Structure formats: C-alpha cells, structure tokens
Amino acid sequence: NAGVMQNPRHLVRRRGQEARLRCSPMKGHSHVYWYRQLPEEGLKFMVYLQKENIIDESGMPKERFSAEFPKEGPSILRIQQVVRGDSAAYFCASSPQTDSNQPQHFGDGTRLSIL
Amino acid sequence: GNSVTQMEGPVTLSEEAFLTINCTYTATGYPSLFWYVQYPGEGLQLLLKATKADDKGSNKGFEATYRKETTSFHLEKGSVQVSDSAVYFCALSEYNQGGKLIFGQGTELSVKP
C-alpha cells in the first residue's frame, strides 16, 4: 500500500494521559499536514511540516499539542495530558511539494477517544 | 480570512436523481478549489479540483465549475447512485499559505434505492 499510513486507527486514552499519533506519508512526499475533525464538523488545519521543520503551526492549540517530522521515520502528533475535548478524528495528509494546485493525499485517520 | 461555506445536510435523494451541493468561498487571493469525499470510517479522497476561474473539474460523473464572479464551486451530478452516499467537503488552498486546505463543514449525502 503506497498511500498515507496512519496508526493507530483507534486510540483510547484516559484523561491526563499522553496520545501519540503517527503518520507515514506517501513515498516521495516530503510535506505533511495534520487536520482535526471534531464530531459533526469539517476538518480544521492544525500544522504543516516538512522534514525536520515546522512550517506553519497556526492551527495548533498553544498548549499540550506538538508535532514533529524527523529526518527518519513517521511524523508524530503528540497530545499531552489529554482532556475530553481532544476526542476527535485526526487526519494526516501528504503532498510532494508546496503547491496549492497539488492535491493532498489523506490517510484513514486516527480516532481518538478520551475516557 | 479565508473560509468555505457549504449547504447544510443531510441531503437525501432517490437513485438517479440530480444532485447539487452548493459551495461558496471567501479568499484574499486566487485559490485552488477542491471537492473531497469521505466514506464512513475512511479518510478523504480527492473527487475533483479546479485551479483557476472558469475551470471545470470533473470525475466519476461529478462536476464543478470555478465561478470567480459568484465565488462559488457547486458540485453537481446528473444521476446519483446508492454508492455515492458519503460526506462531501468543499475546500480551498492558496499558494501563499503553504498549500494548507480550508474546508467547509461537509454535506452528508444519502441516496436511497
């Protein structure tokens, strides 16, 4: 499967725990985007990364959320001290270059549930 | 700031009916416009796109025309099938904003046999 791979597909955490969501972009893609989909809502942009760099994090909550895309390995979205309001589907998308004409390819998402 | 507004759902149609899902946008520059489709439990798949005014995107019988004068990108299909049941998202992307997508709230389509 050469598509965008996200894991886990489902993640359950208790309040106060940490959640780590992983995303492997399509082969040859060096641009990764994270989006959050709250229940009954559309997707909201969170962060845009290239290898080892955060390019735009204007959609990230100021506290508890962080993202990285290391030189080797998948991109990680990390949520510390999770709260009920973090329950959502988190989608990763990748593209081969920064070009608004270039469509992004999405993974199947990680559905995060906070108990 | 940039934004996308879609008609609210759910939209329920009978098989072979005509579909229109309205989408309007607000942008500071000249965005590219997209329609994505999301089937239950899955991620988003690109349905079609248009990159400049008067372009028509089309795929799988769906089409949408980039109308700069009305800032619209309405999705249409002449004859829907049960398999078209899904959530449809309109989105825009501007070159000077790193390619990030701004989405509408989504419109759920349910097609009955």
mmCIF file with all atom_site columns, C-alpha atoms in Angstrom:
data_model
loop_
_atom_site.group_PDB
_atom_site.id
_atom_site.type_symbol
_atom_site.label_atom_id
_atom_site.label_alt_id
_atom_site.label_comp_id
_atom_site.label_asym_id
_atom_site.label_entity_id
_atom_site.label_seq_id
_atom_site.pdbx_PDB_ins_code
_atom_site.Cartn_x
_atom_site.Cartn_y
_atom_site.Cartn_z
_atom_site.occupancy
_atom_site.B_iso_or_equiv
_atom_site.pdbx_formal_charge
_atom_site.auth_seq_id
_atom_site.auth_comp_id
_atom_site.auth_asym_id
_atom_site.auth_atom_id
_atom_site.pdbx_PDB_model_num
ATOM 1   C CA . ASN A 1 1   ? 0.000   0.000  0.000   1.00 0.00 ? 1   ASN A CA 1
ATOM 2   C CA . ALA A 1 2   ? 1.672   3.185  -1.183  1.00 0.00 ? 2   ALA A CA 1
ATOM 3   C CA . GLY A 1 3   ? -0.850  5.521  0.429   1.00 0.00 ? 3   GLY A CA 1
ATOM 4   C CA . VAL A 1 4   ? -0.619  7.663  3.533   1.00 0.00 ? 4   VAL A CA 1
ATOM 5   C CA . MET A 1 5   ? -0.441  5.354  6.539   1.00 0.00 ? 5   MET A CA 1
ATOM 6   C CA . GLN A 1 6   ? -1.732  6.396  9.931   1.00 0.00 ? 6   GLN A CA 1
ATOM 7   C CA . ASN A 1 7   ? -1.634  4.410  13.123  1.00 0.00 ? 7   ASN A CA 1
ATOM 8   C CA . PRO A 1 8   ? -3.225  3.503  15.295  1.00 0.00 ? 8   PRO A CA 1
ATOM 9   C CA . ARG A 1 9   ? -6.661  3.610  13.652  1.00 0.00 ? 9   ARG A CA 1
ATOM 10  C CA . HIS A 1 10  ? -8.311  3.870  17.059  1.00 0.00 ? 10  HIS A CA 1
ATOM 11  C CA . LEU A 1 11  ? -6.768  5.109  20.282  1.00 0.00 ? 11  LEU A CA 1
ATOM 12  C CA . VAL A 1 12  ? -8.368  5.227  23.705  1.00 0.00 ? 12  VAL A CA 1
ATOM 13  C CA . ARG A 1 13  ? -6.811  7.256  26.490  1.00 0.00 ? 13  ARG A CA 1
ATOM 14  C CA . ARG A 1 14  ? -7.858  8.350  29.952  1.00 0.00 ? 14  ARG A CA 1
ATOM 15  C CA . ARG A 1 15  ? -7.829  11.982 30.920  1.00 0.00 ? 15  ARG A CA 1
ATOM 16  C CA . GLY A 1 16  ? -4.311  13.117 31.765  1.00 0.00 ? 16  GLY A CA 1
ATOM 17  C CA . GLN A 1 17  ? -2.529  10.526 29.640  1.00 0.00 ? 17  GLN A CA 1
ATOM 18  C CA . GLU A 1 18  ? -0.475  11.187 26.530  1.00 0.00 ? 18  GLU A CA 1
ATOM 19  C CA . ALA A 1 19  ? -1.574  10.343 22.993  1.00 0.00 ? 19  ALA A CA 1
ATOM 20  C CA . ARG A 1 20  ? 0.860   9.760  20.133  1.00 0.00 ? 20  ARG A CA 1
ATOM 21  C CA . LEU A 1 21  ? -0.442  9.614  16.593  1.00 0.00 ? 21  LEU A CA 1
ATOM 22  C CA . ARG A 1 22  ? 1.799   8.516  13.746  1.00 0.00 ? 22  ARG A CA 1
ATOM 23  C CA . CYS A 1 23  ? 1.725   9.299  10.065  1.00 0.00 ? 23  CYS A CA 1
ATOM 24  C CA . SER A 1 24  ? 3.884   7.926  7.257   1.00 0.00 ? 24  SER A CA 1
ATOM 25  C CA . PRO A 1 25  ? 3.458   9.999  4.094   1.00 0.00 ? 25  PRO A CA 1
ATOM 26  C CA . MET A 1 26  ? 3.231   8.599  0.618   1.00 0.00 ? 26  MET A CA 1
ATOM 27  C CA . LYS A 1 27  ? 6.544   7.593  -0.898  1.00 0.00 ? 27  LYS A CA 1
ATOM 28  C CA . GLY A 1 28  ? 8.268   10.625 -2.353  1.00 0.00 ? 28  GLY A CA 1
ATOM 29  C CA . HIS A 1 29  ? 6.181   13.103 -0.350  1.00 0.00 ? 29  HIS A CA 1
ATOM 30  C CA . SER A 1 30  ? 8.081   15.425 1.941   1.00 0.00 ? 30  SER A CA 1
ATOM 31  C CA . HIS A 1 31  ? 5.202   17.670 3.055   1.00 0.00 ? 31  HIS A CA 1
ATOM 32  C CA . VAL A 1 32  ? 2.873   16.574 5.835   1.00 0.00 ? 32  VAL A CA 1
ATOM 33  C CA . TYR A 1 33  ? -0.298  18.248 7.097   1.00 0.00 ? 33  TYR A CA 1
ATOM 34  C CA . TRP A 1 34  ? -2.339  17.382 10.177  1.00 0.00 ? 34  TRP A CA 1
ATOM 35  C CA . TYR A 1 35  ? -6.070  18.119 10.441  1.00 0.00 ? 35  TYR A CA 1
ATOM 36  C CA . ARG A 1 36  ? -8.591  17.548 13.200  1.00 0.00 ? 36  ARG A CA 1
ATOM 37  C CA . GLN A 1 37  ? -12.221 16.629 12.671  1.00 0.00 ? 37  GLN A CA 1
ATOM 38  C CA . LEU A 1 38  ? -14.470 17.182 15.652  1.00 0.00 ? 38  LEU A CA 1
ATOM 39  C CA . PRO A 1 39  ? -17.822 15.358 15.725  1.00 0.00 ? 39  PRO A CA 1
ATOM 40  C CA . GLU A 1 40  ? -20.303 16.755 13.183  1.00 0.00 ? 40  GLU A CA 1
ATOM 41  C CA . GLU A 1 41  ? -17.741 19.278 11.917  1.00 0.00 ? 41  GLU A CA 1
ATOM 42  C CA . GLY A 1 42  ? -15.418 19.715 8.980   1.00 0.00 ? 42  GLY A CA 1
ATOM 43  C CA . LEU A 1 43  ? -11.686 19.319 9.089   1.00 0.00 ? 43  LEU A CA 1
ATOM 44  C CA . LYS A 1 44  ? -9.594  22.057 10.654  1.00 0.00 ? 44  LYS A CA 1
ATOM 45  C CA . PHE A 1 45  ? -5.955  22.606 9.767   1.00 0.00 ? 45  PHE A CA 1
ATOM 46  C CA . MET A 1 46  ? -3.522  22.108 12.623  1.00 0.00 ? 46  MET A CA 1
ATOM 47  C CA . VAL A 1 47  ? 0.060   22.049 11.408  1.00 0.00 ? 47  VAL A CA 1
ATOM 48  C CA . TYR A 1 48  ? 2.197   21.785 8.282   1.00 0.00 ? 48  TYR A CA 1
ATOM 49  C CA . LEU A 1 49  ? 5.644   20.194 8.390   1.00 0.00 ? 49  LEU A CA 1
ATOM 50  C CA . GLN A 1 50  ? 8.493   19.366 6.096   1.00 0.00 ? 50  GLN A CA 1
ATOM 51  C CA . LYS A 1 51  ? 11.326  17.053 7.066   1.00 0.00 ? 51  LYS A CA 1
ATOM 52  C CA . GLU A 1 52  ? 12.736  18.323 10.388  1.00 0.00 ? 52  GLU A CA 1
ATOM 53  C CA . ASN A 1 53  ? 10.894  21.637 10.112  1.00 0.00 ? 53  ASN A CA 1
ATOM 54  C CA . ILE A 1 54  ? 7.568   23.044 11.274  1.00 0.00 ? 54  ILE A CA 1
ATOM 55  C CA . ILE A 1 55  ? 6.437   25.426 8.542   1.00 0.00 ? 55  ILE A CA 1
ATOM 56  C CA . ASP A 1 56  ? 3.017   26.531 9.802   1.00 0.00 ? 56  ASP A CA 1
ATOM 57  C CA . GLU A 1 57  ? 1.529   25.688 13.192  1.00 0.00 ? 57  GLU A CA 1
ATOM 58  C CA . SER A 1 58  ? -1.134  28.374 13.198  1.00 0.00 ? 58  SER A CA 1
ATOM 59  C CA . GLY A 1 59  ? -3.897  25.821 13.805  1.00 0.00 ? 59  GLY A CA 1
ATOM 60  C CA . MET A 1 60  ? -2.287  24.071 16.756  1.00 0.00 ? 60  MET A CA 1
ATOM 61  C CA . PRO A 1 61  ? -3.610  24.692 20.256  1.00 0.00 ? 61  PRO A CA 1
ATOM 62  C CA . LYS A 1 62  ? -0.998  26.648 22.192  1.00 0.00 ? 62  LYS A CA 1
ATOM 63  C CA . GLU A 1 63  ? -0.665  24.109 24.964  1.00 0.00 ? 63  GLU A CA 1
ATOM 64  C CA . ARG A 1 64  ? -0.310  20.317 25.174  1.00 0.00 ? 64  ARG A CA 1
ATOM 65  C CA . PHE A 1 65  ? -0.041  19.762 21.400  1.00 0.00 ? 65  PHE A CA 1
ATOM 66  C CA . SER A 1 66  ? 3.186   19.283 19.479  1.00 0.00 ? 66  SER A CA 1
ATOM 67  C CA . ALA A 1 67  ? 4.219   17.808 16.152  1.00 0.00 ? 67  ALA A CA 1
ATOM 68  C CA . GLU A 1 68  ? 7.403   16.632 14.555  1.00 0.00 ? 68  GLU A CA 1
ATOM 69  C CA . PHE A 1 69  ? 8.566   15.130 11.285  1.00 0.00 ? 69  PHE A CA 1
ATOM 70  C CA . PRO A 1 70  ? 12.064  13.755 11.824  1.00 0.00 ? 70  PRO A CA 1
ATOM 71  C CA . LYS A 1 71  ? 14.594  13.020 9.127   1.00 0.00 ? 71  LYS A CA 1
ATOM 72  C CA . GLU A 1 72  ? 13.922  9.325  9.536   1.00 0.00 ? 72  GLU A CA 1
ATOM 73  C CA . GLY A 1 73  ? 10.572  7.845  10.469  1.00 0.00 ? 73  GLY A CA 1
ATOM 74  C CA . PRO A 1 74  ? 6.975   8.988  10.539  1.00 0.00 ? 74  PRO A CA 1
ATOM 75  C CA . SER A 1 75  ? 5.510   12.307 11.541  1.00 0.00 ? 75  SER A CA 1
ATOM 76  C CA . ILE A 1 76  ? 4.209   12.325 15.122  1.00 0.00 ? 76  ILE A CA 1
ATOM 77  C CA . LEU A 1 77  ? 1.362   14.366 16.567  1.00 0.00 ? 77  LEU A CA 1
ATOM 78  C CA . ARG A 1 78  ? 1.650   14.344 20.340  1.00 0.00 ? 78  ARG A CA 1
ATOM 79  C CA . ILE A 1 79  ? -1.052  15.400 22.770  1.00 0.00 ? 79  ILE A CA 1
ATOM 80  C CA . GLN A 1 80  ? -0.066  15.634 26.416  1.00 0.00 ? 80  GLN A CA 1
ATOM 81  C CA . GLN A 1 81  ? -2.445  15.464 29.360  1.00 0.00 ? 81  GLN A CA 1
ATOM 82  C CA . VAL A 1 82  ? -5.441  14.718 27.161  1.00 0.00 ? 82  VAL A CA 1
ATOM 83  C CA . VAL A 1 83  ? -8.887  16.072 28.016  1.00 0.00 ? 83  VAL A CA 1
ATOM 84  C CA . ARG A 1 84  ? -12.366 15.032 26.869  1.00 0.00 ? 84  ARG A CA 1
ATOM 85  C CA . GLY A 1 85  ? -12.417 17.816 24.281  1.00 0.00 ? 85  GLY A CA 1
ATOM 86  C CA . ASP A 1 86  ? -9.482  16.198 22.459  1.00 0.00 ? 86  ASP A CA 1
ATOM 87  C CA . SER A 1 87  ? -11.772 13.368 21.318  1.00 0.00 ? 87  SER A CA 1
ATOM 88  C CA . ALA A 1 88  ? -11.815 13.652 17.544  1.00 0.00 ? 88  ALA A CA 1
ATOM 89  C CA . ALA A 1 89  ? -10.579 12.098 14.331  1.00 0.00 ? 89  ALA A CA 1
ATOM 90  C CA . TYR A 1 90  ? -7.077  13.237 13.407  1.00 0.00 ? 90  TYR A CA 1
ATOM 91  C CA . PHE A 1 91  ? -6.131  13.072 9.755   1.00 0.00 ? 91  PHE A CA 1
ATOM 92  C CA . CYS A 1 92  ? -2.749  13.310 8.151   1.00 0.00 ? 92  CYS A CA 1
ATOM 93  C CA . ALA A 1 93  ? -2.229  14.321 4.538   1.00 0.00 ? 93  ALA A CA 1
ATOM 94  C CA . SER A 1 94  ? 0.875   14.496 2.389   1.00 0.00 ? 94  SER A CA 1
ATOM 95  C CA . SER A 1 95  ? 1.922   16.124 -0.861  1.00 0.00 ? 95  SER A CA 1
ATOM 96  C CA . PRO A 1 96  ? 5.102   16.089 -2.917  1.00 0.00 ? 96  PRO A CA 1
ATOM 97  C CA . GLN A 1 97  ? 5.584   19.846 -2.907  1.00 0.00 ? 97  GLN A CA 1
ATOM 98  C CA . THR A 1 98  ? 4.179   23.115 -1.709  1.00 0.00 ? 98  THR A CA 1
ATOM 99  C CA . ASP A 1 99  ? 1.782   23.949 -4.461  1.00 0.00 ? 99  ASP A CA 1
ATOM 100 C CA . SER A 1 100 ? -1.795  24.947 -3.930  1.00 0.00 ? 100 SER A CA 1
ATOM 101 C CA . ASN A 1 101 ? -2.646  23.149 -7.179  1.00 0.00 ? 101 ASN A CA 1
ATOM 102 C CA . GLN A 1 102 ? -1.271  19.873 -5.872  1.00 0.00 ? 102 GLN A CA 1
ATOM 103 C CA . PRO A 1 103 ? -3.945  17.785 -4.157  1.00 0.00 ? 103 PRO A CA 1
ATOM 104 C CA . GLN A 1 104 ? -3.178  16.352 -0.763  1.00 0.00 ? 104 GLN A CA 1
ATOM 105 C CA . HIS A 1 105 ? -3.492  12.631 -0.156  1.00 0.00 ? 105 HIS A CA 1
ATOM 106 C CA . PHE A 1 106 ? -5.157  11.664 3.093   1.00 0.00 ? 106 PHE A CA 1
ATOM 107 C CA . GLY A 1 107 ? -4.721  8.759  5.447   1.00 0.00 ? 107 GLY A CA 1
ATOM 108 C CA . ASP A 1 108 ? -7.690  6.956  7.022   1.00 0.00 ? 108 ASP A CA 1
ATOM 109 C CA . GLY A 1 109 ? -7.253  8.859  10.268  1.00 0.00 ? 109 GLY A CA 1
ATOM 110 C CA . THR A 1 110 ? -6.808  8.072  13.949  1.00 0.00 ? 110 THR A CA 1
ATOM 111 C CA . ARG A 1 111 ? -9.958  8.184  16.012  1.00 0.00 ? 111 ARG A CA 1
ATOM 112 C CA . LEU A 1 112 ? -9.021  9.334  19.496  1.00 0.00 ? 112 LEU A CA 1
ATOM 113 C CA . SER A 1 113 ? -11.418 8.699  22.359  1.00 0.00 ? 113 SER A CA 1
ATOM 114 C CA . ILE A 1 114 ? -10.842 10.135 25.816  1.00 0.00 ? 114 ILE A CA 1
ATOM 115 C CA . LEU A 1 115 ? -12.461 8.358  28.737  1.00 0.00 ? 115 LEU A CA 1
ATOM 116 C CA . GLY B 2 1   ? -9.592  35.358 6.491   1.00 0.00 ? 1   GLY B CA 1
ATOM 117 C CA . ASN B 2 2   ? -10.293 32.585 4.022   1.00 0.00 ? 2   ASN B CA 1
ATOM 118 C CA . SER B 2 3   ? -13.393 30.485 4.507   1.00 0.00 ? 3   SER B CA 1
ATOM 119 C CA . VAL B 2 4   ? -15.649 27.977 2.790   1.00 0.00 ? 4   VAL B CA 1
ATOM 120 C CA . THR B 2 5   ? -19.398 27.630 3.289   1.00 0.00 ? 5   THR B CA 1
ATOM 121 C CA . GLN B 2 6   ? -21.393 24.615 2.163   1.00 0.00 ? 6   GLN B CA 1
ATOM 122 C CA . MET B 2 7   ? -25.082 23.909 2.167   1.00 0.00 ? 7   MET B CA 1
ATOM 123 C CA . GLU B 2 8   ? -26.168 22.056 5.238   1.00 0.00 ? 8   GLU B CA 1
ATOM 124 C CA . GLY B 2 9   ? -27.102 18.427 5.128   1.00 0.00 ? 9   GLY B CA 1
ATOM 125 C CA . PRO B 2 10  ? -28.136 15.785 5.281   1.00 0.00 ? 10  PRO B CA 1
ATOM 126 C CA . VAL B 2 11  ? -29.285 15.625 1.698   1.00 0.00 ? 11  VAL B CA 1
ATOM 127 C CA . THR B 2 12  ? -31.467 12.630 0.896   1.00 0.00 ? 12  THR B CA 1
ATOM 128 C CA . LEU B 2 13  ? -32.135 11.695 -2.725  1.00 0.00 ? 13  LEU B CA 1
ATOM 129 C CA . SER B 2 14  ? -33.572 8.800  -4.630  1.00 0.00 ? 14  SER B CA 1
ATOM 130 C CA . GLU B 2 15  ? -31.339 6.877  -7.008  1.00 0.00 ? 15  GLU B CA 1
ATOM 131 C CA . GLU B 2 16  ? -30.950 8.587  -10.411 1.00 0.00 ? 16  GLU B CA 1
ATOM 132 C CA . ALA B 2 17  ? -31.934 11.992 -9.015  1.00 0.00 ? 17  ALA B CA 1
ATOM 133 C CA . PHE B 2 18  ? -29.984 15.158 -9.839  1.00 0.00 ? 18  PHE B CA 1
ATOM 134 C CA . LEU B 2 19  ? -27.545 16.376 -7.200  1.00 0.00 ? 19  LEU B CA 1
ATOM 135 C CA . THR B 2 20  ? -26.392 19.869 -6.374  1.00 0.00 ? 20  THR B CA 1
ATOM 136 C CA . ILE B 2 21  ? -24.320 20.717 -3.310  1.00 0.00 ? 21  ILE B CA 1
ATOM 137 C CA . ASN B 2 22  ? -23.668 24.430 -3.003  1.00 0.00 ? 22  ASN B CA 1
ATOM 138 C CA . CYS B 2 23  ? -20.263 25.790 -2.020  1.00 0.00 ? 23  CYS B CA 1
ATOM 139 C CA . THR B 2 24  ? -19.167 29.401 -1.748  1.00 0.00 ? 24  THR B CA 1
ATOM 140 C CA . TYR B 2 25  ? -15.830 30.735 -0.621  1.00 0.00 ? 25  TYR B CA 1
ATOM 141 C CA . THR B 2 26  ? -14.047 33.815 0.651   1.00 0.00 ? 26  THR B CA 1
ATOM 142 C CA . ALA B 2 27  ? -10.393 34.266 -0.234  1.00 0.00 ? 27  ALA B CA 1
ATOM 143 C CA . THR B 2 28  ? -7.899  37.088 -0.346  1.00 0.00 ? 28  THR B CA 1
ATOM 144 C CA . GLY B 2 29  ? -6.153  35.866 -3.484  1.00 0.00 ? 29  GLY B CA 1
ATOM 145 C CA . TYR B 2 30  ? -6.763  33.312 -6.206  1.00 0.00 ? 30  TYR B CA 1
ATOM 146 C CA . PRO B 2 31  ? -7.290  29.956 -4.561  1.00 0.00 ? 31  PRO B CA 1
ATOM 147 C CA . SER B 2 32  ? -7.415  26.485 -5.969  1.00 0.00 ? 32  SER B CA 1
ATOM 148 C CA . LEU B 2 33  ? -10.716 24.752 -5.225  1.00 0.00 ? 33  LEU B CA 1
ATOM 149 C CA . PHE B 2 34  ? -11.346 21.124 -4.396  1.00 0.00 ? 34  PHE B CA 1
ATOM 150 C CA . TRP B 2 35  ? -14.112 18.669 -3.635  1.00 0.00 ? 35  TRP B CA 1
ATOM 151 C CA . TYR B 2 36  ? -13.217 15.761 -1.370  1.00 0.00 ? 36  TYR B CA 1
ATOM 152 C CA . VAL B 2 37  ? -15.416 12.787 -0.483  1.00 0.00 ? 37  VAL B CA 1
ATOM 153 C CA . GLN B 2 38  ? -15.336 10.821 2.776   1.00 0.00 ? 38  GLN B CA 1
ATOM 154 C CA . TYR B 2 39  ? -16.868 7.373  3.050   1.00 0.00 ? 39  TYR B CA 1
ATOM 155 C CA . PRO B 2 40  ? -17.723 6.049  6.522   1.00 0.00 ? 40  PRO B CA 1
ATOM 156 C CA . GLY B 2 41  ? -14.653 5.208  8.587   1.00 0.00 ? 41  GLY B CA 1
ATOM 157 C CA . GLU B 2 42  ? -12.243 6.363  5.908   1.00 0.00 ? 42  GLU B CA 1
ATOM 158 C CA . GLY B 2 43  ? -10.100 9.343  5.095   1.00 0.00 ? 43  GLY B CA 1
ATOM 159 C CA . LEU B 2 44  ? -10.801 11.931 2.450   1.00 0.00 ? 44  LEU B CA 1
ATOM 160 C CA . GLN B 2 45  ? -10.399 11.196 -1.228  1.00 0.00 ? 45  GLN B CA 1
ATOM 161 C CA . LEU B 2 46  ? -9.979  13.886 -3.834  1.00 0.00 ? 46  LEU B CA 1
ATOM 162 C CA . LEU B 2 47  ? -13.023 13.953 -6.091  1.00 0.00 ? 47  LEU B CA 1
ATOM 163 C CA . LEU B 2 48  ? -12.155 16.857 -8.383  1.00 0.00 ? 48  LEU B CA 1
ATOM 164 C CA . LYS B 2 49  ? -10.360 20.176 -8.485  1.00 0.00 ? 49  LYS B CA 1
ATOM 165 C CA . ALA B 2 50  ? -10.146 23.460 -10.382 1.00 0.00 ? 50  ALA B CA 1
ATOM 166 C CA . THR B 2 51  ? -7.222  25.846 -10.236 1.00 0.00 ? 51  THR B CA 1
ATOM 167 C CA . LYS B 2 52  ? -8.442  28.986 -11.987 1.00 0.00 ? 52  LYS B CA 1
ATOM 168 C CA . ALA B 2 53  ? -11.572 30.868 -12.893 1.00 0.00 ? 53  ALA B CA 1
ATOM 169 C CA . ASP B 2 54  ? -13.952 29.127 -15.324 1.00 0.00 ? 54  ASP B CA 1
ATOM 170 C CA . ASP B 2 55  ? -12.110 25.809 -14.982 1.00 0.00 ? 55  ASP B CA 1
ATOM 171 C CA . LYS B 2 56  ? -14.423 22.817 -14.736 1.00 0.00 ? 56  LYS B CA 1
ATOM 172 C CA . GLY B 2 57  ? -13.319 19.867 -12.656 1.00 0.00 ? 57  GLY B CA 1
ATOM 173 C CA . SER B 2 58  ? -14.933 16.505 -13.335 1.00 0.00 ? 58  SER B CA 1
ATOM 174 C CA . ASN B 2 59  ? -14.648 12.915 -12.160 1.00 0.00 ? 59  ASN B CA 1
ATOM 175 C CA . LYS B 2 60  ? -16.961 9.877  -11.880 1.00 0.00 ? 60  LYS B CA 1
ATOM 176 C CA . GLY B 2 61  ? -19.903 11.858 -13.257 1.00 0.00 ? 61  GLY B CA 1
ATOM 177 C CA . PHE B 2 62  ? -19.437 14.708 -10.782 1.00 0.00 ? 62  PHE B CA 1
ATOM 178 C CA . GLU B 2 63  ? -18.502 18.166 -11.956 1.00 0.00 ? 63  GLU B CA 1
ATOM 179 C CA . ALA B 2 64  ? -17.980 21.642 -10.549 1.00 0.00 ? 64  ALA B CA 1
ATOM 180 C CA . THR B 2 65  ? -17.113 24.958 -12.208 1.00 0.00 ? 65  THR B CA 1
ATOM 181 C CA . TYR B 2 66  ? -14.901 27.610 -10.615 1.00 0.00 ? 66  TYR B CA 1
ATOM 182 C CA . ARG B 2 67  ? -17.023 30.787 -10.695 1.00 0.00 ? 67  ARG B CA 1
ATOM 183 C CA . LYS B 2 68  ? -14.962 33.774 -9.644  1.00 0.00 ? 68  LYS B CA 1
ATOM 184 C CA . GLU B 2 69  ? -17.775 36.286 -10.130 1.00 0.00 ? 69  GLU B CA 1
ATOM 185 C CA . THR B 2 70  ? -20.012 34.471 -7.654  1.00 0.00 ? 70  THR B CA 1
ATOM 186 C CA . THR B 2 71  ? -17.158 32.949 -5.586  1.00 0.00 ? 71  THR B CA 1
ATOM 187 C CA . SER B 2 72  ? -18.777 29.553 -5.949  1.00 0.00 ? 72  SER B CA 1
ATOM 188 C CA . PHE B 2 73  ? -17.825 25.971 -6.734  1.00 0.00 ? 73  PHE B CA 1
ATOM 189 C CA . HIS B 2 74  ? -21.068 23.999 -6.675  1.00 0.00 ? 74  HIS B CA 1
ATOM 190 C CA . LEU B 2 75  ? -20.901 20.223 -7.031  1.00 0.00 ? 75  LEU B CA 1
ATOM 191 C CA . GLU B 2 76  ? -23.318 18.553 -9.450  1.00 0.00 ? 76  GLU B CA 1
ATOM 192 C CA . LYS B 2 77  ? -24.112 15.079 -10.709 1.00 0.00 ? 77  LYS B CA 1
ATOM 193 C CA . GLY B 2 78  ? -26.827 14.236 -13.169 1.00 0.00 ? 78  GLY B CA 1
ATOM 194 C CA . SER B 2 79  ? -27.814 10.836 -11.781 1.00 0.00 ? 79  SER B CA 1
ATOM 195 C CA . VAL B 2 80  ? -26.732 9.714  -8.324  1.00 0.00 ? 80  VAL B CA 1
ATOM 196 C CA . GLN B 2 81  ? -26.249 6.124  -7.221  1.00 0.00 ? 81  GLN B CA 1
ATOM 197 C CA . VAL B 2 82  ? -26.563 4.477  -3.821  1.00 0.00 ? 82  VAL B CA 1
ATOM 198 C CA . SER B 2 83  ? -22.772 4.139  -3.817  1.00 0.00 ? 83  SER B CA 1
ATOM 199 C CA . ASP B 2 84  ? -22.461 7.946  -3.868  1.00 0.00 ? 84  ASP B CA 1
ATOM 200 C CA . SER B 2 85  ? -23.702 8.083  -0.268  1.00 0.00 ? 85  SER B CA 1
ATOM 201 C CA . ALA B 2 86  ? -20.928 9.809  1.663   1.00 0.00 ? 86  ALA B CA 1
ATOM 202 C CA . VAL B 2 87  ? -19.905 13.148 3.141   1.00 0.00 ? 87  VAL B CA 1
ATOM 203 C CA . TYR B 2 88  ? -18.700 15.736 0.632   1.00 0.00 ? 88  TYR B CA 1
ATOM 204 C CA . PHE B 2 89  ? -16.283 18.519 1.552   1.00 0.00 ? 89  PHE B CA 1
ATOM 205 C CA . CYS B 2 90  ? -15.531 21.652 -0.417  1.00 0.00 ? 90  CYS B CA 1
ATOM 206 C CA . ALA B 2 91  ? -12.085 23.122 0.229   1.00 0.00 ? 91  ALA B CA 1
ATOM 207 C CA . LEU B 2 92  ? -9.714  25.829 -0.929  1.00 0.00 ? 92  LEU B CA 1
ATOM 208 C CA . SER B 2 93  ? -5.985  26.275 -0.901  1.00 0.00 ? 93  SER B CA 1
ATOM 209 C CA . GLU B 2 94  ? -3.915  29.374 -1.528  1.00 0.00 ? 94  GLU B CA 1
ATOM 210 C CA . TYR B 2 95  ? -0.361  29.298 -2.854  1.00 0.00 ? 95  TYR B CA 1
ATOM 211 C CA . ASN B 2 96  ? 0.980   31.830 -0.359  1.00 0.00 ? 96  ASN B CA 1
ATOM 212 C CA . GLN B 2 97  ? -0.345  29.823 2.582   1.00 0.00 ? 97  GLN B CA 1
ATOM 213 C CA . GLY B 2 98  ? 1.751   26.722 2.119   1.00 0.00 ? 98  GLY B CA 1
ATOM 214 C CA . GLY B 2 99  ? -0.931  24.655 0.487   1.00 0.00 ? 99  GLY B CA 1
ATOM 215 C CA . LYS B 2 100 ? -2.989  24.078 3.639   1.00 0.00 ? 100 LYS B CA 1
ATOM 216 C CA . LEU B 2 101 ? -6.628  23.300 2.963   1.00 0.00 ? 101 LEU B CA 1
ATOM 217 C CA . ILE B 2 102 ? -9.541  25.293 4.351   1.00 0.00 ? 102 ILE B CA 1
ATOM 218 C CA . PHE B 2 103 ? -12.630 23.080 4.475   1.00 0.00 ? 103 PHE B CA 1
ATOM 219 C CA . GLY B 2 104 ? -16.336 23.650 4.552   1.00 0.00 ? 104 GLY B CA 1
ATOM 220 C CA . GLN B 2 105 ? -18.316 21.855 7.209   1.00 0.00 ? 105 GLN B CA 1
ATOM 221 C CA . GLY B 2 106 ? -19.238 18.964 4.926   1.00 0.00 ? 106 GLY B CA 1
ATOM 222 C CA . THR B 2 107 ? -22.534 17.849 3.441   1.00 0.00 ? 107 THR B CA 1
ATOM 223 C CA . GLU B 2 108 ? -23.822 14.354 4.081   1.00 0.00 ? 108 GLU B CA 1
ATOM 224 C CA . LEU B 2 109 ? -25.493 12.740 1.084   1.00 0.00 ? 109 LEU B CA 1
ATOM 225 C CA . SER B 2 110 ? -27.754 9.727  1.448   1.00 0.00 ? 110 SER B CA 1
ATOM 226 C CA . VAL B 2 111 ? -29.039 8.060  -1.724  1.00 0.00 ? 111 VAL B CA 1
ATOM 227 C CA . LYS B 2 112 ? -31.964 5.644  -1.373  1.00 0.00 ? 112 LYS B CA 1
ATOM 228 C CA . PRO B 2 113 ? -32.656 2.856  -3.873  1.00 0.00 ? 113 PRO B CA 1
#
